[in-house]
Short mmCIF file of C-alpha atoms in Angstrom, two decimals:
data_model
loop_
_atom_site.label_atom_id
_atom_site.label_comp_id
_atom_site.label_asym_id
_atom_site.label_seq_id
_atom_site.Cartn_x
_atom_site.Cartn_y
_atom_site.Cartn_z
CA UNK V 1 -7.40 72.71 64.44
CA UNK V 2 -4.05 72.80 67.28
CA UNK V 3 -5.45 73.18 70.52
CA UNK V 4 -4.26 76.14 72.78
CA UNK V 5 -2.66 75.00 76.52
CA UNK V 6 -5.24 76.46 78.13
CA UNK V 7 -8.25 75.56 75.40
CA UNK V 8 -10.80 74.90 78.04
CA UNK V 9 -12.09 71.68 76.91
CA UNK V 10 -8.40 70.49 77.41
CA UNK V 11 -7.47 71.51 80.24
CA UNK V 12 -10.85 70.29 81.65
CA UNK V 13 -9.50 66.57 80.61
CA UNK V 14 -6.26 66.90 82.12
CA UNK V 15 -7.55 68.19 85.64
CA UNK V 16 -10.00 64.75 85.33
CA UNK V 17 -7.17 62.84 85.14
CA UNK V 18 -4.88 64.37 87.46
CA UNK V 19 -8.21 63.87 89.93
CA UNK V 20 -8.52 60.49 88.71
CA UNK V 21 -5.33 59.61 89.32
CA UNK V 22 -5.40 60.69 93.17
CA UNK V 23 -8.48 58.15 93.88
CA UNK V 24 -11.33 60.62 93.55
CA UNK V 25 -14.59 60.71 92.27
CA UNK V 26 -15.32 63.40 89.28
CA UNK V 27 -18.12 65.56 88.16
CA UNK V 28 -17.76 68.11 85.74
CA UNK V 29 -21.41 69.39 85.37
CA UNK V 30 -21.04 72.33 82.53
CA UNK V 31 -17.68 74.34 83.19
CA UNK V 32 -16.90 73.34 86.66
CA UNK V 33 -15.32 70.48 88.09
CA UNK V 34 -16.10 68.74 91.60
CA UNK V 35 -13.89 66.08 92.99
CA UNK V 36 -14.63 63.60 96.04
CA UNK V 37 -11.66 62.64 97.74
CA UNK V 38 -11.20 59.71 99.94
CA UNK V 39 -8.98 61.56 102.18
CA UNK V 40 -7.76 65.38 103.05
CA UNK V 41 -4.55 64.28 102.21
CA UNK V 42 -4.78 63.26 98.45
CA UNK V 43 -7.27 66.31 98.42
CA UNK V 44 -4.37 68.38 98.94
CA UNK V 45 -1.84 66.82 96.75
CA UNK V 46 -4.40 66.54 93.83
CA UNK V 47 -4.79 70.28 94.30
CA UNK V 48 -0.83 71.00 94.42
CA UNK V 49 -0.32 68.64 91.63
CA UNK V 50 -3.28 70.84 89.36
CA UNK V 51 -1.69 74.23 90.17
CA UNK V 52 1.69 72.67 88.87
CA UNK V 53 -0.12 71.55 85.55
CA UNK V 54 -1.86 75.04 85.47
CA UNK V 55 1.43 76.99 85.89
CA UNK V 56 3.24 74.66 83.52
CA UNK V 57 0.68 75.36 80.54
CA UNK V 58 0.30 79.54 81.90
CA UNK V 59 4.20 79.40 81.15
CA UNK V 60 3.69 79.11 77.15
CA UNK V 61 1.27 82.02 76.82
CA UNK V 62 1.39 85.80 77.32
CA UNK V 63 -0.14 87.22 80.53
CA UNK V 64 -3.56 88.13 78.94
CA UNK V 65 -4.27 84.58 78.09
CA UNK V 66 -3.63 83.04 81.27
CA UNK V 67 -5.51 80.92 83.17
CA UNK V 68 -6.15 81.41 87.65
CA UNK V 69 -7.96 78.86 89.92
CA UNK V 70 -8.85 78.91 92.99
CA UNK V 71 -9.16 75.27 94.62
CA UNK V 72 -11.36 75.00 98.05
CA UNK V 73 -11.26 71.90 100.01
CA UNK V 74 -13.47 71.41 102.58
CA UNK V 75 -13.15 68.28 105.13
CA UNK V 76 -16.79 68.17 105.56
CA UNK V 77 -17.12 68.05 109.30
#
């Protein structure tokens, strides 16, 4: 069976790869993703990369099938 561009399992796998490329520790309990980065710069760069990937995948889909994500970054102070 062909996976759709925003199939949750496919998308989660791609996001995990992007997060790991930015030197982060990844946990994925259920349908969530949690990443811990060494620096806020790595976190922001990864967030931008993730949003670009999602935007690319969304262009292939009709409006009612597109996924939207919010990314929160906490400096931990």
